[in-house]
mmCIF file with all atom_site columns, C-alpha atoms in Angstrom:
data_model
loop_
_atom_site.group_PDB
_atom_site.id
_atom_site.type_symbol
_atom_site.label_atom_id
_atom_site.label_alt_id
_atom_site.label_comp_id
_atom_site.label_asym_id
_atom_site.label_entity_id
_atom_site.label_seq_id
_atom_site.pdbx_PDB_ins_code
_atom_site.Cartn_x
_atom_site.Cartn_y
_atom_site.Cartn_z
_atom_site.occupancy
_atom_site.B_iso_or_equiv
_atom_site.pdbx_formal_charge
_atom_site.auth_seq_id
_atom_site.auth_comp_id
_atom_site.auth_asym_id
_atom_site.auth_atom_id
_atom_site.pdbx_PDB_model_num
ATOM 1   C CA . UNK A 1 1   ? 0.000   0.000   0.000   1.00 0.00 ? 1   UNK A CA 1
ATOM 2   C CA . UNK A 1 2   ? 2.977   1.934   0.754   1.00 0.00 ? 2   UNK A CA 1
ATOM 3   C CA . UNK A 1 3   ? 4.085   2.231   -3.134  1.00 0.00 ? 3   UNK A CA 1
ATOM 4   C CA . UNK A 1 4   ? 0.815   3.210   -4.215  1.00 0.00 ? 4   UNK A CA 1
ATOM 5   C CA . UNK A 1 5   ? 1.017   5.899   -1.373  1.00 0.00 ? 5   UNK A CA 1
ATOM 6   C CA . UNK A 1 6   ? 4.139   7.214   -2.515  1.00 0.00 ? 6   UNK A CA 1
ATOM 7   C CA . UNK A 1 7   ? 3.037   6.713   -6.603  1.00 0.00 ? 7   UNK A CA 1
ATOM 8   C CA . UNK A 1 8   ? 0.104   8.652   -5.897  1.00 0.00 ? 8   UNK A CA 1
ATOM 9   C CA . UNK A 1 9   ? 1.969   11.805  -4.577  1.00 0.00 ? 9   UNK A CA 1
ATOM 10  C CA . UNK A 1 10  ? 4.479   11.549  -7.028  1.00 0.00 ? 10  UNK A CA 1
ATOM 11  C CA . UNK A 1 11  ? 1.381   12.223  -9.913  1.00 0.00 ? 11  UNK A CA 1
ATOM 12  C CA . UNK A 1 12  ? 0.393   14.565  -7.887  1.00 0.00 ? 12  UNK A CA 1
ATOM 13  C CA . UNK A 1 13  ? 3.289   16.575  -7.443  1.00 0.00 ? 13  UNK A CA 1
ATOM 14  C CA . UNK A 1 14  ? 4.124   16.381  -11.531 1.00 0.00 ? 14  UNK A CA 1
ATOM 15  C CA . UNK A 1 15  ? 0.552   17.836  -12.199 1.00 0.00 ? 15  UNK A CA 1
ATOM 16  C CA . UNK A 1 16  ? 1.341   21.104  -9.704  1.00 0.00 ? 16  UNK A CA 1
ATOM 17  C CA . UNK A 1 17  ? 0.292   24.042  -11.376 1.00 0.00 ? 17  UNK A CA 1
ATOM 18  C CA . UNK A 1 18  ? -2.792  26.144  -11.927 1.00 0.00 ? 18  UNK A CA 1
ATOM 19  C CA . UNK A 1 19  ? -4.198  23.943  -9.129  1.00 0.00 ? 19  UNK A CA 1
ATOM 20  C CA . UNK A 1 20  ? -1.549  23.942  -6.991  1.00 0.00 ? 20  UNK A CA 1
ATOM 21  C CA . UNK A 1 21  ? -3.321  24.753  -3.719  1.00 0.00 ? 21  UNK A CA 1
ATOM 22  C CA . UNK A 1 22  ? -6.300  21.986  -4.887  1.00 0.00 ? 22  UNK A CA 1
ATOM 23  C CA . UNK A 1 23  ? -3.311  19.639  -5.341  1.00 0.00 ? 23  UNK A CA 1
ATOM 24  C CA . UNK A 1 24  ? -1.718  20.389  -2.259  1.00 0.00 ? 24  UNK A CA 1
ATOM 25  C CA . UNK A 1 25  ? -4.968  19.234  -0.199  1.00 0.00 ? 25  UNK A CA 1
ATOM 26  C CA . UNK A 1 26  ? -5.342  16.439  -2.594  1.00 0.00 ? 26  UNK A CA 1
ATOM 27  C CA . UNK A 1 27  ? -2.215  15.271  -1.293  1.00 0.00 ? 27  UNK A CA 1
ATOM 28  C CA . UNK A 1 28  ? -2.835  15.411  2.105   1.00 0.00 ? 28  UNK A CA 1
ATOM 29  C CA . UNK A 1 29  ? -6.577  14.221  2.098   1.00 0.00 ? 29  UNK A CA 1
ATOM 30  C CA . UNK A 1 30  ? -4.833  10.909  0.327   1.00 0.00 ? 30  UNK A CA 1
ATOM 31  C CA . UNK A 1 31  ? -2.001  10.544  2.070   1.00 0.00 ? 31  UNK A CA 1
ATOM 32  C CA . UNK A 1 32  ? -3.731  10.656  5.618   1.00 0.00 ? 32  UNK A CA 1
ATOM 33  C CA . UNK A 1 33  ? -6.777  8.607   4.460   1.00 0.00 ? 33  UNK A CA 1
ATOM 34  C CA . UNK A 1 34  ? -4.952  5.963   3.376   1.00 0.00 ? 34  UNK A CA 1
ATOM 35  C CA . UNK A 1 35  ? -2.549  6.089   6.299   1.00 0.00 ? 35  UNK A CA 1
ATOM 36  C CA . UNK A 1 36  ? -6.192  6.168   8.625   1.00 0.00 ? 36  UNK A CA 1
ATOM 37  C CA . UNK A 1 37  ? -7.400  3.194   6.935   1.00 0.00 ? 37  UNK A CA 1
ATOM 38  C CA . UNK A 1 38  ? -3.948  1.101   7.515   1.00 0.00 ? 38  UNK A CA 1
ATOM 39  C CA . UNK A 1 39  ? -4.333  1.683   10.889  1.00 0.00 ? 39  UNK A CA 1
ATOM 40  C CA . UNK A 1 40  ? -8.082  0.626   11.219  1.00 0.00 ? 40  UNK A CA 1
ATOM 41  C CA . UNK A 1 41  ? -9.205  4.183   11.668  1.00 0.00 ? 41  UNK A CA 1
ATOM 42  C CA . UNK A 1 42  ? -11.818 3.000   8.696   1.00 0.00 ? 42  UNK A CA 1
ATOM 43  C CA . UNK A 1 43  ? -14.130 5.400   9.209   1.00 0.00 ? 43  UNK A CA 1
ATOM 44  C CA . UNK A 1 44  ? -11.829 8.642   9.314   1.00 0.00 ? 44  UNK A CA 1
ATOM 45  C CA . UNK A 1 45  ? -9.696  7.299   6.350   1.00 0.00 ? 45  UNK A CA 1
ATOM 46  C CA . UNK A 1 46  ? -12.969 7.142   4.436   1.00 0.00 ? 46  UNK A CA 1
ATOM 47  C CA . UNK A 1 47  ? -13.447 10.494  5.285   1.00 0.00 ? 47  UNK A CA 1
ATOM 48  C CA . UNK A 1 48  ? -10.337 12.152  4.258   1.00 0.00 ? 48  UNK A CA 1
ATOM 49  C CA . UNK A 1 49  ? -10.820 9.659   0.609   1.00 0.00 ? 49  UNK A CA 1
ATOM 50  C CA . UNK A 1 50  ? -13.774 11.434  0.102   1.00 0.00 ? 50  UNK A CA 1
ATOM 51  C CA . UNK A 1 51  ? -12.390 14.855  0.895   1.00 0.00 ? 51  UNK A CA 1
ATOM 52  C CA . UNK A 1 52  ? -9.788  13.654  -1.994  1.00 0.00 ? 52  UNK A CA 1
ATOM 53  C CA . UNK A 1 53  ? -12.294 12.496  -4.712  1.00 0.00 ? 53  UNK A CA 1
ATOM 54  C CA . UNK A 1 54  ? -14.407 15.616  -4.317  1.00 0.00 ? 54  UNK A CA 1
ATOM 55  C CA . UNK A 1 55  ? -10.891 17.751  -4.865  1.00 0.00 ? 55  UNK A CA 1
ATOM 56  C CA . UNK A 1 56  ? -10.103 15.838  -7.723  1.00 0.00 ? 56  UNK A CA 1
ATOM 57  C CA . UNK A 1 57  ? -13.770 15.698  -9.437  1.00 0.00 ? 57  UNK A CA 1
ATOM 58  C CA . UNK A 1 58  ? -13.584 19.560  -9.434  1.00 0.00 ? 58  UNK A CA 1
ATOM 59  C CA . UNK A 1 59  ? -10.251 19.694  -10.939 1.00 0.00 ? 59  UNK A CA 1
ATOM 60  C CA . UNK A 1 60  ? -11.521 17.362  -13.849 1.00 0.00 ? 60  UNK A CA 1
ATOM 61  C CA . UNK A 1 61  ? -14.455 19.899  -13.918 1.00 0.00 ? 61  UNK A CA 1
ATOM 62  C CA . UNK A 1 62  ? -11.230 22.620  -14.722 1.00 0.00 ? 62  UNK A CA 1
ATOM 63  C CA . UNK A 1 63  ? -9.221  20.430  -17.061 1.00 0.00 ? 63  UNK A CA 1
ATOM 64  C CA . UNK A 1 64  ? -11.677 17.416  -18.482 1.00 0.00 ? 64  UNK A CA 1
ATOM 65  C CA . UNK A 1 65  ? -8.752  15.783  -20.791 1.00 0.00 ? 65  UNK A CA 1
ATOM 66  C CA . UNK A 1 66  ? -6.229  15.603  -17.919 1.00 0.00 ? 66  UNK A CA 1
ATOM 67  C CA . UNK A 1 67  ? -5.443  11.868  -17.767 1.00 0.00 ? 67  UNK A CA 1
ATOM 68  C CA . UNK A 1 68  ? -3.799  12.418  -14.558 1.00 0.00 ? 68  UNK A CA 1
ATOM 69  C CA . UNK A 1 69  ? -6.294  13.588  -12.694 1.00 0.00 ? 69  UNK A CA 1
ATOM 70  C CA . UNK A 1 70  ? -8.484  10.675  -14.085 1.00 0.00 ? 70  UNK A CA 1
ATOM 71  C CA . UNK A 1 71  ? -5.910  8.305   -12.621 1.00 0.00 ? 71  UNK A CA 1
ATOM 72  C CA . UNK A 1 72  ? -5.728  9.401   -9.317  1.00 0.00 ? 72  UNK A CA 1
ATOM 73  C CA . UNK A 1 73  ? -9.554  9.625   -8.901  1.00 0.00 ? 73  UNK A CA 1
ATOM 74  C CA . UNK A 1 74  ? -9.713  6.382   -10.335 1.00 0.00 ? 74  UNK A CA 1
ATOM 75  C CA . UNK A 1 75  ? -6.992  5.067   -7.540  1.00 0.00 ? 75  UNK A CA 1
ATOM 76  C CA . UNK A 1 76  ? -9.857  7.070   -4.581  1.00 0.00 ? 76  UNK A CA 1
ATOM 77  C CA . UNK A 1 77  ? -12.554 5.215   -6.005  1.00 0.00 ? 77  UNK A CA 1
ATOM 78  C CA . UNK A 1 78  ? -10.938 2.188   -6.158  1.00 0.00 ? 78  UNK A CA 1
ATOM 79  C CA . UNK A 1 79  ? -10.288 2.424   -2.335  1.00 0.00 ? 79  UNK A CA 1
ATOM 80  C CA . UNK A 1 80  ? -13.413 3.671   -1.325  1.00 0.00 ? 80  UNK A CA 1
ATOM 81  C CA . UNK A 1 81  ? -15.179 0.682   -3.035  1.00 0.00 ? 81  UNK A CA 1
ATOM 82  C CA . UNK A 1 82  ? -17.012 2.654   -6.282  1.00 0.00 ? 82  UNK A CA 1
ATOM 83  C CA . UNK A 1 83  ? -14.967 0.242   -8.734  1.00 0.00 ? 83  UNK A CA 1
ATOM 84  C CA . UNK A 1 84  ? -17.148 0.799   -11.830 1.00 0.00 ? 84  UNK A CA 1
ATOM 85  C CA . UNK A 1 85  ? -16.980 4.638   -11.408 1.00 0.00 ? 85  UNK A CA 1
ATOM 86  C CA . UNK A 1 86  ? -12.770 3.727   -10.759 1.00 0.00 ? 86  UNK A CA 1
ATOM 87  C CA . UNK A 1 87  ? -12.971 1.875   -14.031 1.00 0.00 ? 87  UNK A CA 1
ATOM 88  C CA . UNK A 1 88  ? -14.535 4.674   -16.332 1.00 0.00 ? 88  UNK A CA 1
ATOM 89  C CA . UNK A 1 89  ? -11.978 7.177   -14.960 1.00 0.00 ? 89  UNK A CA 1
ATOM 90  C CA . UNK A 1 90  ? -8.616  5.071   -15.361 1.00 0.00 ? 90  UNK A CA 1
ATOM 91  C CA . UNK A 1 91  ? -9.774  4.240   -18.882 1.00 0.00 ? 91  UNK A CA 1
ATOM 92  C CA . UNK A 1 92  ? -10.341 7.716   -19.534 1.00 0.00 ? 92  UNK A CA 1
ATOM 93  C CA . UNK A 1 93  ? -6.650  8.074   -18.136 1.00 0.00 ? 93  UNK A CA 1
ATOM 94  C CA . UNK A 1 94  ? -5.722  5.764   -20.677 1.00 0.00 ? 94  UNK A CA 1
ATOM 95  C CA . UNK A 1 95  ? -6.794  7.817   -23.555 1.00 0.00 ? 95  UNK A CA 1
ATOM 96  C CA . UNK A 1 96  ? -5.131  10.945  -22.065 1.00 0.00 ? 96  UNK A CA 1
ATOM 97  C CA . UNK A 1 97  ? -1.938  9.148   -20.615 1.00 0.00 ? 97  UNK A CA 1
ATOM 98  C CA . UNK A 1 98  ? 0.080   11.597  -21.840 1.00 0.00 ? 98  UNK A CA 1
ATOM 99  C CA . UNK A 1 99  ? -0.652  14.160  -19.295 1.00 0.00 ? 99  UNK A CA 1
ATOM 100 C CA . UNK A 1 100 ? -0.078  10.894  -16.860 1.00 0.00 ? 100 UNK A CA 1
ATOM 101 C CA . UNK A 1 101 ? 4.049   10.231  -15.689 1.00 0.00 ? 101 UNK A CA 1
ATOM 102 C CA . UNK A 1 102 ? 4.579   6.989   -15.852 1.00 0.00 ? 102 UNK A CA 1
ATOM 103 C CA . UNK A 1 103 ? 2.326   6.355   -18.716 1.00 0.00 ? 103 UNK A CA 1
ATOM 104 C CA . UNK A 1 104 ? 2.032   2.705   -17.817 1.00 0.00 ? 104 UNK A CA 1
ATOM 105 C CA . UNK A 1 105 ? 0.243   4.342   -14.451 1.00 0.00 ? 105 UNK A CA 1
ATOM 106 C CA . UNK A 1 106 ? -3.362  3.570   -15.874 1.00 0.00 ? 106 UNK A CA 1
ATOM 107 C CA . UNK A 1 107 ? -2.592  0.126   -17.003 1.00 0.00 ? 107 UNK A CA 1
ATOM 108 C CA . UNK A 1 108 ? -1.149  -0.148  -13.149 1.00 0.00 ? 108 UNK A CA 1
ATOM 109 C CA . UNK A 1 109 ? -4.298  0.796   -11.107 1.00 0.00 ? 109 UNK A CA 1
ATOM 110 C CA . UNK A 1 110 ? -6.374  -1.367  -13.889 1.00 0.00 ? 110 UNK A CA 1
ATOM 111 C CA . UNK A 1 111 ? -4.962  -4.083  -12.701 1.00 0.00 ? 111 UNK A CA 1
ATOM 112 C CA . UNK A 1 112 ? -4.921  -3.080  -9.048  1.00 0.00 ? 112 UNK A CA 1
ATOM 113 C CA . UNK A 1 113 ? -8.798  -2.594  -9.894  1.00 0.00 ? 113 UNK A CA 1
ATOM 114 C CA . UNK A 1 114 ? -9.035  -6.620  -11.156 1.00 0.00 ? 114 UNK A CA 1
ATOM 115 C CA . UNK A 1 115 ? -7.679  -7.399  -7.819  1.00 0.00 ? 115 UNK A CA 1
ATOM 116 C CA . UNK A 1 116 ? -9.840  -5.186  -5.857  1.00 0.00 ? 116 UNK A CA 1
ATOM 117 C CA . UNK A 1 117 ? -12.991 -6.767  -7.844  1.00 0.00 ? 117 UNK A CA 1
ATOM 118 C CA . UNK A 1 118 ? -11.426 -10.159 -7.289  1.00 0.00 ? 118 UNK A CA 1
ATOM 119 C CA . UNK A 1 119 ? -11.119 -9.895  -3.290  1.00 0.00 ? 119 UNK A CA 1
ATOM 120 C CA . UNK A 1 120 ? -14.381 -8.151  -3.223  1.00 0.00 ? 120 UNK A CA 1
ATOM 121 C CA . UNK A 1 121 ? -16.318 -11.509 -4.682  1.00 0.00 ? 121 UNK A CA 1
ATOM 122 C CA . UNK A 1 122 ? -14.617 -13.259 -1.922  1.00 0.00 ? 122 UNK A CA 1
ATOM 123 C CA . UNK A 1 123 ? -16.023 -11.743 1.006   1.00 0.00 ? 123 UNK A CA 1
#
């Protein structure tokens, strides 16, 4: 979880710009949600993953072709359970992966998504 953690601020530091403050609490509504829900503080990480996808639905409002942005939402969603919302945005990613560094990001959190799915059927 650790790598996706550190992935996921990575993309969001290479998309600073005209959103920089947006990004900036994007960062640290991820970062401490996930870190909440690793230590069983479910409900609070939730929380702070929702402050995150709200942050990044109104950046994609700003910049609707920014495959980046799709990614990382798509990485929220997929953590907060909405997997065929997750799916729609990372393949939207896809088709804009050149705002997205690595490129092979999308392809990445698709298959984190298939896993996800999988583990879900399980329980």
């Amino acid at each position: 979880m650790k790598k996706y953690i550190i992935i996921l601020i990575l993309f969001l530091i290479a998309a600073c710009g005209e959103n920089n403050q947006t990004l900036s609490k994007a960062i640290s509504a991820s970062s401490n949600g996930v870190a909440l829900i690793a230590d069983s503080k479910i409900d609070e990480g939730r929380e702070q993953l929702l402050d995150f996808k709200g942050l990044y639905l109104r950046m994609i409002d700003n910049n609707p072709n920014n495959g980046l942005y799709h990614n990382n939402l798509g990485w929220v969603l997929i953590h907060l359970g909405e997997y065929d919302e997750a799916e729609k945005h990372l393949i939207i990613a896809l088709k804009n992966k050149d705002s997205v560094n690595p490129k092979s990001a999308p392809e990445k959190n698709l298959d984190l998504l298939a896993v996800f799915k999988e583990k879900s059927k399980e329980i």
